[in-house]
Short mmCIF file of C-alpha atoms and ligand atoms in Angstrom, two decimals:
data_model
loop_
_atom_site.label_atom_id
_atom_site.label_comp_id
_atom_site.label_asym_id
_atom_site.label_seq_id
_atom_site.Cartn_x
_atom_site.Cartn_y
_atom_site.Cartn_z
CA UNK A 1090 114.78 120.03 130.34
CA UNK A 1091 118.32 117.96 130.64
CA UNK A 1092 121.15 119.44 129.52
CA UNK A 1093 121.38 116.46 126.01
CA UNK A 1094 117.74 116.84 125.39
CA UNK A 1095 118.52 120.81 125.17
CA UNK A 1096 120.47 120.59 122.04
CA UNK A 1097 119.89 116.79 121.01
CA UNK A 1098 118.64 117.66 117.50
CA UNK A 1099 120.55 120.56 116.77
CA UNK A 1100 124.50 120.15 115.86
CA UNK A 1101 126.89 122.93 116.68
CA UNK A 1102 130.24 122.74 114.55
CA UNK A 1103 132.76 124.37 115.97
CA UNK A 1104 133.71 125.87 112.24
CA UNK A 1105 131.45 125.80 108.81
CA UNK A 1106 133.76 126.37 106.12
CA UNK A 1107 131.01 124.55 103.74
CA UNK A 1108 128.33 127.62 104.55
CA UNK A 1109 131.29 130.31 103.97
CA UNK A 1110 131.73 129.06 100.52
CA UNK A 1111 128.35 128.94 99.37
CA UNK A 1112 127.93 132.46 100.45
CA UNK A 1113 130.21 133.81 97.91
CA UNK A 1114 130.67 131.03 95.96
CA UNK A 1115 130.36 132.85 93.09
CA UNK A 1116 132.92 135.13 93.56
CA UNK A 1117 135.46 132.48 94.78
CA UNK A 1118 135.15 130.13 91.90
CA UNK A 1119 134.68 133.11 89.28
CA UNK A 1120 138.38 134.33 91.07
CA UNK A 1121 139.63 130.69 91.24
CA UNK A 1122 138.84 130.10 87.30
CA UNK A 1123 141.05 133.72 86.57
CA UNK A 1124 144.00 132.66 87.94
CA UNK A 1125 144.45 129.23 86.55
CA UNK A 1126 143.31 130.65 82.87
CA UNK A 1127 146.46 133.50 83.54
CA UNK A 1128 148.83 131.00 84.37
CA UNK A 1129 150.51 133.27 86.52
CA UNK A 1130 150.41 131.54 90.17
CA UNK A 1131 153.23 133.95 91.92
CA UNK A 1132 153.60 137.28 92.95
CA UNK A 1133 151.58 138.98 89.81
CA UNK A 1134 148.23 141.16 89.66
CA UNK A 1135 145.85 139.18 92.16
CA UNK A 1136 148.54 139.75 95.11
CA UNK A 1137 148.94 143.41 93.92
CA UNK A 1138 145.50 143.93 93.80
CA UNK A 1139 144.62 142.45 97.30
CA UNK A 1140 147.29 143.99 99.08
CA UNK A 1141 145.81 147.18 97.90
CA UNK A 1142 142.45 146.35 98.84
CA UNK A 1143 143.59 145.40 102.00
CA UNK A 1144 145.58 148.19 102.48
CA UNK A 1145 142.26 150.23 101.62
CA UNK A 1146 140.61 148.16 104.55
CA UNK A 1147 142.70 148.66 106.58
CA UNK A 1148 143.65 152.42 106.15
CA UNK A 1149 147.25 151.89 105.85
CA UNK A 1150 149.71 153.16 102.83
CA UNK A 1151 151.15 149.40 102.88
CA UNK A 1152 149.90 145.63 102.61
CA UNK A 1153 152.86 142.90 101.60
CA UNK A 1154 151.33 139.67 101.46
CA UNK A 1155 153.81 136.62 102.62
CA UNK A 1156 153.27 133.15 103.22
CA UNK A 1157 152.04 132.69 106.54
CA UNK A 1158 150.66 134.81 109.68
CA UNK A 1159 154.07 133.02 111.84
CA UNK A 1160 156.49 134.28 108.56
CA UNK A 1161 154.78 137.70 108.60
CA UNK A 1162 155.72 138.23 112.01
CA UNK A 1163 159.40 137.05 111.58
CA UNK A 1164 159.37 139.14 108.41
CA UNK A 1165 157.99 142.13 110.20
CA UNK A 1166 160.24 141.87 112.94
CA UNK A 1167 162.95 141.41 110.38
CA UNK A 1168 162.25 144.29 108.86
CA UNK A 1169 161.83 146.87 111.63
CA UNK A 1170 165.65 145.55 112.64
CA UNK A 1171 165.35 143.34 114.97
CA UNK A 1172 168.67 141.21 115.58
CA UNK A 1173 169.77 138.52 117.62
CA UNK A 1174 170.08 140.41 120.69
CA UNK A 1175 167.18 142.46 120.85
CA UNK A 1176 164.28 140.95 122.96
CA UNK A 1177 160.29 141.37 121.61
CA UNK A 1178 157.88 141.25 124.74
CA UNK A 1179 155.02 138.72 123.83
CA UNK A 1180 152.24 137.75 125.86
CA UNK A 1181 152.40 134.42 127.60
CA UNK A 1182 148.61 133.63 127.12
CA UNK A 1183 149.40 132.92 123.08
CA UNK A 1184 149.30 130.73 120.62
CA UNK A 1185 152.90 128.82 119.90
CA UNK A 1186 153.16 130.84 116.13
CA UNK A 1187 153.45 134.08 118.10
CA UNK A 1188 156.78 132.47 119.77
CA UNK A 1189 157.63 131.17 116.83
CA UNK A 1190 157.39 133.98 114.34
CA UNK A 1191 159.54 135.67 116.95
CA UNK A 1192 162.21 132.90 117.36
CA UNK A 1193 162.09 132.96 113.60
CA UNK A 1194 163.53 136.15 113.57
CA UNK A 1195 166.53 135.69 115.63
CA UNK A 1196 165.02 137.73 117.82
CA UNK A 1197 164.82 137.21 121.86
CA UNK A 1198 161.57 135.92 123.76
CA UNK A 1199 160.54 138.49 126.87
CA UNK A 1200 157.34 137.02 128.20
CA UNK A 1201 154.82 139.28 130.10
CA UNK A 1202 151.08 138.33 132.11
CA UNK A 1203 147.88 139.68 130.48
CA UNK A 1204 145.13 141.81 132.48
CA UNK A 1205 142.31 138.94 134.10
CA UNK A 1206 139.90 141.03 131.48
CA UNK A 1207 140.51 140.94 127.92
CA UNK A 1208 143.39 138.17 128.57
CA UNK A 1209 145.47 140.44 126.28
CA UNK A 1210 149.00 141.97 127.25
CA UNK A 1211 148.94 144.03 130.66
CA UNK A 1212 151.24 147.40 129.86
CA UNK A 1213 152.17 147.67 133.61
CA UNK A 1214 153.70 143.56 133.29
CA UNK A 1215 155.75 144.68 129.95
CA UNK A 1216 156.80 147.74 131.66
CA UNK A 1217 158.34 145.56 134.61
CA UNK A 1218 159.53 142.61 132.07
CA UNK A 1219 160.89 145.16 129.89
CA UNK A 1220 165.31 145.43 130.42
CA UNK A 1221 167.65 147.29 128.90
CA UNK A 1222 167.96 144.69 125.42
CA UNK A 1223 163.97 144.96 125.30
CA UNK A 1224 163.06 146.98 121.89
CA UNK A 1225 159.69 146.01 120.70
CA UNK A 1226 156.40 145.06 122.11
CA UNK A 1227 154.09 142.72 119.89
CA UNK A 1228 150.12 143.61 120.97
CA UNK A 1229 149.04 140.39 120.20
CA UNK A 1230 144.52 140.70 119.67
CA UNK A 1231 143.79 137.61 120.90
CA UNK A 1232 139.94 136.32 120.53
CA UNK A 1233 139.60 139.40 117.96
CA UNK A 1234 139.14 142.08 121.44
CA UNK A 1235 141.51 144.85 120.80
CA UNK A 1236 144.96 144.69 123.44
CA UNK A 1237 144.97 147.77 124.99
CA UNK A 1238 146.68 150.27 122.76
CA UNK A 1239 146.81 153.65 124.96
CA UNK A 1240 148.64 151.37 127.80
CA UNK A 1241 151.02 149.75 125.57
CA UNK A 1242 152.01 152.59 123.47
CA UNK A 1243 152.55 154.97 126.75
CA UNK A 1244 154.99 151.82 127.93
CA UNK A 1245 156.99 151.74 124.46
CA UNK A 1246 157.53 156.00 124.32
CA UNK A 1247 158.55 156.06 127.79
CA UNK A 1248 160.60 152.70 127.43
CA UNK A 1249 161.87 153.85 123.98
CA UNK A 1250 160.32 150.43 122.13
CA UNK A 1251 158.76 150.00 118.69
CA UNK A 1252 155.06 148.63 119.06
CA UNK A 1253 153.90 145.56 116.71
CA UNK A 1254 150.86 144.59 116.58
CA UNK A 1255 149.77 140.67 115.76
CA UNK A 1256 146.11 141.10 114.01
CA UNK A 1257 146.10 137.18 113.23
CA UNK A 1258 142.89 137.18 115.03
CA UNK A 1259 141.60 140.70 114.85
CA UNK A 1260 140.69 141.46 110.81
CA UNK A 1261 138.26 144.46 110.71
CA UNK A 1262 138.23 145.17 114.52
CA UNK A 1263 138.77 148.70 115.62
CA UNK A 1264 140.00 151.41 118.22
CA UNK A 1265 138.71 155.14 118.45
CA UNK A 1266 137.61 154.61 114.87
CA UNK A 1267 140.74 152.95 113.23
CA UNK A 1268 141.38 149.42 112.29
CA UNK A 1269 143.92 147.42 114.16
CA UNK A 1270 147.03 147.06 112.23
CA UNK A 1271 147.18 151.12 111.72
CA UNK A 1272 148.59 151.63 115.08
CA UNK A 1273 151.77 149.88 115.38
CA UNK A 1274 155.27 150.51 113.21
CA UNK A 1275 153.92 147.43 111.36
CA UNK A 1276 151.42 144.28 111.40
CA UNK A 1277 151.26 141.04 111.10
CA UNK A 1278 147.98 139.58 109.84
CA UNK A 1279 147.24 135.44 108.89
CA UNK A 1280 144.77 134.05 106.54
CA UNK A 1281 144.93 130.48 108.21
CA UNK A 1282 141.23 129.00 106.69
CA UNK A 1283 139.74 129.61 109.99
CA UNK A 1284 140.45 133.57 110.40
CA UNK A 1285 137.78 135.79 109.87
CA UNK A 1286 139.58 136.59 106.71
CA UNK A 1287 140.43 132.95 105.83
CA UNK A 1288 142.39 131.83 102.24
CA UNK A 1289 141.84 128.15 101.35
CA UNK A 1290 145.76 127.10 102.42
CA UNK A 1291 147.93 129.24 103.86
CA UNK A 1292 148.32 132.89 103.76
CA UNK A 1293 149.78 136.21 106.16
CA UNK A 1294 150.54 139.80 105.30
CA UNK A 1295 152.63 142.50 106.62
CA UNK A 1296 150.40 145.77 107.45
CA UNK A 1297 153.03 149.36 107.51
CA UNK A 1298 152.59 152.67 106.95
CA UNK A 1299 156.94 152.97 106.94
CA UNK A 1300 158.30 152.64 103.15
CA UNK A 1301 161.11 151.47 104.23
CA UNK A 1302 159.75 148.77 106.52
CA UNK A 1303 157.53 147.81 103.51
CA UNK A 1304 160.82 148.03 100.74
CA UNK A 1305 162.40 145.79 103.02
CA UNK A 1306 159.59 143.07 103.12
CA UNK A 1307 159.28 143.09 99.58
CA UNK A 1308 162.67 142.04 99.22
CA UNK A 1309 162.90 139.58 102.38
CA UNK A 1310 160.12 137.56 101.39
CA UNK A 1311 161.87 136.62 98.01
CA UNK A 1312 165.46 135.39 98.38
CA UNK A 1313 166.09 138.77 99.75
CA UNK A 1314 166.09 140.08 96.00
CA UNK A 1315 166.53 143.91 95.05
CA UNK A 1316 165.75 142.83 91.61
CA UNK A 1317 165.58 140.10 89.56
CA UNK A 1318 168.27 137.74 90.61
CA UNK A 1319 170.21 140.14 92.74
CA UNK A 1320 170.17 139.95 96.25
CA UNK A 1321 171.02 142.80 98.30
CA UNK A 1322 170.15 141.17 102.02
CA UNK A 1323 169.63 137.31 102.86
CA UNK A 1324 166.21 136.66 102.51
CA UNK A 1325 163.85 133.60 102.71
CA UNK A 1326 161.09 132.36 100.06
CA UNK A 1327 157.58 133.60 102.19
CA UNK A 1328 154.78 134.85 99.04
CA UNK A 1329 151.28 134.94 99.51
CA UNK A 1330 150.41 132.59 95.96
CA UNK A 1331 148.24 134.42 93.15
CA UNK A 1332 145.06 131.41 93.94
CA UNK A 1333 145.08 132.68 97.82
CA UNK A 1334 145.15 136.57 96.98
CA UNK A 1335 142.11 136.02 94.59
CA UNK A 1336 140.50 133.95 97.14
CA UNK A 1337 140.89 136.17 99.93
CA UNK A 1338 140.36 139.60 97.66
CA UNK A 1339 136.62 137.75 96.68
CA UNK A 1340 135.93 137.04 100.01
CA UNK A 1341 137.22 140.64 101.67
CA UNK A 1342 134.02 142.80 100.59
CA UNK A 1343 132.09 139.96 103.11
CA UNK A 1344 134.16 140.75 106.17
CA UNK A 1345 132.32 143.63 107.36
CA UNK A 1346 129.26 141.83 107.38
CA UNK A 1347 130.70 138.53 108.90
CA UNK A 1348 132.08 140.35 112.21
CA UNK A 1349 129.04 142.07 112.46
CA UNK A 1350 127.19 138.78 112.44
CA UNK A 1351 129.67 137.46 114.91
CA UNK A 1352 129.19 140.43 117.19
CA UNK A 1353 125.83 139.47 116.64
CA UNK A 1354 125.98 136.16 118.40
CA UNK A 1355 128.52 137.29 120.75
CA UNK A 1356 126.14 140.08 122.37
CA UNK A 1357 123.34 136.95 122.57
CA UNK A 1358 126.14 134.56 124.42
CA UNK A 1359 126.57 137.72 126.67
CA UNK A 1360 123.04 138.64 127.66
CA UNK A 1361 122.05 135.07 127.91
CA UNK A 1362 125.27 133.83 129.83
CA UNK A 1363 125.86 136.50 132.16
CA UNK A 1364 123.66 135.24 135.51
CA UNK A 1365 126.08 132.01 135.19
CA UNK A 1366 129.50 130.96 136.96
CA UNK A 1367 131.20 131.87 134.22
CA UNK A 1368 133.70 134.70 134.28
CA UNK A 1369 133.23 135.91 130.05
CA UNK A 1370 135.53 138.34 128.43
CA UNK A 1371 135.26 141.73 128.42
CA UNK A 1372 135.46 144.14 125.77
CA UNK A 1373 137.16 147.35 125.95
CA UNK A 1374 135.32 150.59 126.11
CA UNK A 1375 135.83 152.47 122.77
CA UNK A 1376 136.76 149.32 120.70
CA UNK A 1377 134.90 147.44 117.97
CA UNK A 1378 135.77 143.56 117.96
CA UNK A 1379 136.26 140.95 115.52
CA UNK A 1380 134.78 138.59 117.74
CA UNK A 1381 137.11 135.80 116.65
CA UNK A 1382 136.64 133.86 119.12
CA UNK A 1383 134.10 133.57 122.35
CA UNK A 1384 135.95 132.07 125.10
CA UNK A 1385 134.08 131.56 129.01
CA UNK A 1386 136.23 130.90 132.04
CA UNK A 1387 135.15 127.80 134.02
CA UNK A 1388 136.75 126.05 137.10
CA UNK A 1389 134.57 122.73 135.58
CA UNK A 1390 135.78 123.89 132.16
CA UNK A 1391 136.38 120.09 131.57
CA UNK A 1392 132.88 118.93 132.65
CA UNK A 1393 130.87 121.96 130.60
CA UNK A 1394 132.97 121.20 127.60
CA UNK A 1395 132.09 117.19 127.65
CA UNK A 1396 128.51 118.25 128.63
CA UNK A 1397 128.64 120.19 125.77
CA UNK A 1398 130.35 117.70 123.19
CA UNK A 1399 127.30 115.24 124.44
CA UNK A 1400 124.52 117.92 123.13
CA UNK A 1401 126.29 118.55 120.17
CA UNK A 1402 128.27 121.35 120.41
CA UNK A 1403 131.69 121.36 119.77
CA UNK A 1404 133.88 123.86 121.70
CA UNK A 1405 137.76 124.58 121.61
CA UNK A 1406 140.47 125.45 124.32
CA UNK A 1407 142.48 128.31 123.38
CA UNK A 1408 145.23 127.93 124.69
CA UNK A 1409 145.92 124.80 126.73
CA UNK A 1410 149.14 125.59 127.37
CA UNK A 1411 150.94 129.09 127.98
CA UNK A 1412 154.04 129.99 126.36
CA UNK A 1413 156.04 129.82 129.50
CA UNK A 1414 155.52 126.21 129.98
CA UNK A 1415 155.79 125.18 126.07
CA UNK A 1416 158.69 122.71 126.42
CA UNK A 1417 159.97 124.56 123.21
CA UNK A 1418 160.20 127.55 125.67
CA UNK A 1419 161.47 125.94 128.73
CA UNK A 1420 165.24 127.94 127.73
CA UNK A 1421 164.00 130.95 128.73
CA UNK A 1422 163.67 129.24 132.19
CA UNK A 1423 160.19 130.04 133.70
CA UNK A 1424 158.65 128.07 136.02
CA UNK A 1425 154.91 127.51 136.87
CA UNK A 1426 153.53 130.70 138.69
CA UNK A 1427 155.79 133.31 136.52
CA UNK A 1428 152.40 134.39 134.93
CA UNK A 1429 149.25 133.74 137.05
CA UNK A 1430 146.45 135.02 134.92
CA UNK A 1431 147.81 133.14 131.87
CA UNK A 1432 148.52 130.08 133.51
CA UNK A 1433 144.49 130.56 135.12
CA UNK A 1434 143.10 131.46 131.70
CA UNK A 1435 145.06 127.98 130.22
CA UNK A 1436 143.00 125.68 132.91
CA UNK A 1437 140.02 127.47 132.55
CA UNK A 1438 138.80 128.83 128.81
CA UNK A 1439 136.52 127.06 126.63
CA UNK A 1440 135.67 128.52 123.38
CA UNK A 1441 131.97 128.24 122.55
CA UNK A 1442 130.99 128.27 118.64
CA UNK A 1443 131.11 131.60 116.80
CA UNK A 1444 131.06 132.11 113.11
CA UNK A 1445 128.73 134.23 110.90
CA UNK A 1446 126.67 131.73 110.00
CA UNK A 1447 125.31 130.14 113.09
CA UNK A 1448 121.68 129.51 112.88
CA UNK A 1449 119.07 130.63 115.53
CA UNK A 1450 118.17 127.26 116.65
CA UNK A 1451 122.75 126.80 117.07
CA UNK A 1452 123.23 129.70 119.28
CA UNK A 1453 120.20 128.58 121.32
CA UNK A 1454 121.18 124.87 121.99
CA UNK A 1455 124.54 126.52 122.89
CA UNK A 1456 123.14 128.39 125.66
CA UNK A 1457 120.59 126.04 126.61
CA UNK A 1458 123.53 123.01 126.71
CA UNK A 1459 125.37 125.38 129.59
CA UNK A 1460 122.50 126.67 131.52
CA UNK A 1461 121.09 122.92 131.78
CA UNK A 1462 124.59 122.38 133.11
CA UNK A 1463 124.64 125.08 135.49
CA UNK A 1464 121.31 123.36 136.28
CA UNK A 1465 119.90 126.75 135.40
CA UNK A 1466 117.61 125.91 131.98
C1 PLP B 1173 146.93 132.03 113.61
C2 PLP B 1173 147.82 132.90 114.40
C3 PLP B 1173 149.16 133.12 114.04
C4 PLP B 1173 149.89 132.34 113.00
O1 PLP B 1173 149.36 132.27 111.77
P1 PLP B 1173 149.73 131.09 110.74
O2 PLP B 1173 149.23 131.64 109.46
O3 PLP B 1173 149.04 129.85 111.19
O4 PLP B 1173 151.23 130.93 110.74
C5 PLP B 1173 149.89 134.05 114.76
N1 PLP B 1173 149.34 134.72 115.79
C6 PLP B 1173 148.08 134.51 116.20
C7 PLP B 1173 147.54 135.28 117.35
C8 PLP B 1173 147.27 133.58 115.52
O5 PLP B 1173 146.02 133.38 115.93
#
């Protein structure tokens, strides 16, 4: 069997937002119709009443929804009292938003390598990148895998930092039995459509169990208000709209399910990938993920991926480029070889397909369209 032939009548979108609708279409348009009939689009019961379901979710006293997942980690930051001279330790194998949120802030960029495993932040490289202006660490949960939270909080009590956590890409995924976002001071979440907990625009939250990090939110995302037309601090305009809160509070119930499905097809990718090449990620012992994404590590990464594209499967690179050698970034003055394993994982990931609803005959021509180009059908 040739590698096209494999998957010539099957197509693999990377994404199907048109099968995540239909699933709870009912609930969506049913939450859609309530909001435009209030006529009350900001800040009013459908943003109260998903940050308390999410709260719920997540186990955490509070939920402040905001505009964005790169405003709720300004925000967050903003509110745990970060200033202008205090640095944040981020992982260089990131998306740009996670250097962004934190520039958004005021806030200083420390960059630190990731462990060749999980590709998520190595405590022993923030513990040497970490100086004496250094006072938070963001755990960023990149592909949904959980960063390793015994390491990183062990770092930040001997180090004296607060630990953030950035669960754009791990809604639902857990650690010794709680969800992430209940571990750090506070956490950022996005609702970007193609989250596992996606709105239909753009949406983030702030995740806290501190009152007064939460009081302080409340007031930063709107014009920095106490009450009504009285500022107390300078704030911004970042709300989570009333249509996105009912969107994402009728699609929340299905999350569960969803990673579970995507688990699903991650454990098949596993079993039937592992004789191959390909170096795949690994999950940490003790932690439930929300297999956001499912990226392989290729030296032919470019070759697989068009092999791929031919046989109908789309893939994605995340991330092309690490944050050291983001032009945007090139102040804080790294150079190429600053942060091996991130710079590797850059020229070598390739995201195969995941979503909950993959078909049988998908995942197969995924598998079968990289074994036939292993030459190993
Ligand atoms: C998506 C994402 C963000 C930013 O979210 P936006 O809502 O697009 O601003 C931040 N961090 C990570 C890890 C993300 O995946």
């Amino acid at each position: 069997m040739s590698p096209s032939a494999a998957g010539s009548s099957v197509r693999v979108p990377f994404a199907d937002f048109g099968s995540a609708y239909a699933a709870r279409r009912k609930e969506i348009d049913a939450a859609v119709a309530r909001v435009i009939a209030s006529g009350s689009f900001i800040l009013g019961p459908e943003v109260e009443a998903f940050e308390g379901a999410f709260s719920r979710f997540l186990g955490v006293d509070h939920v402040i929804g905001c505009g964005n997942g790169t405003d709720a980690i300004a925000l967050m930051l903003l509110a745990a009292g970060a200033g202008p001279d205090d640095e944040v330790v981020v992982p260089a194998n990131a998306c740009v938003p996670v250097a962004a949120g934190v520039r958004l802030s005021g806030a200083r960029l420390r960059l630190a390598d990731v462990d060749a495993g999980t590709l998520t932040l190595d405590p022993e490289a923030v513990d040497r990148a970490a100086g004496p202006r250094t006072r938070f660490v963001l755990a960023v949960h990149l592909y949904g895998g959980v960063a390793d939270l015994d390491g990183l909080q062990a770092v930040a009590e001997r180090r004296g930092l607060t630990l953030l956590e950035d669960c754009a890409q791990s809604h639902g995924a857990a650690w010794k039995g709680c969800r992430t976002g209940s571990f750090g001071a506070a956490a950022a979440f996005s609702f970007y459509p193609t989250k596992n907990l996606g709105a239909f625009g753009d949406g983030g939250a702030v995740a806290t169990r501190d009152p007064e990090i939460a009081r302080r939110l409340r007031s930063l995302r709107q014009y920095g208000w106490s009450r009504r037309d009285f500022a107390e601090t300078e704030g911004r305009n970042s709300r989570l709209d009333e249509l996105q809160a009912a969107i994402l509070g009728a699609k929340l119930p299905a999350l569960e399910e969803d990673n579970a499905r995507r688990r699903a097809v991650a454990a098949f990718y596993d079993e039937a990938l592992a004789d191959l090449p390909l170096t795949l990620l690994s999950t940490r012992p003790g932690s439930v993920s929300a297999a956001h994404l499912y990226p392989v590590r290729s030296g032919r990464r470019d070759a697989v991926r068009e092999t791929l594209e031919g046989a109908g499967v789309e893939t994605g690179i995340h991330y092309p480029t690490p944050l050291h050698l983001q032009p945007a970034y090139a102040f804080l003055g790294h150079r190429r070889g600053d942060f091996p394993v991130s710079e590797q994982a850059a020229e070598t990931v390739l995201s195969l397909p995941l979503h909950p609803r993959l078909t049988g005959p998908q995942v197969e021509a995924v598998v079968s369209g990289i074994r036939g180009f292993f030459g190993a059908a």
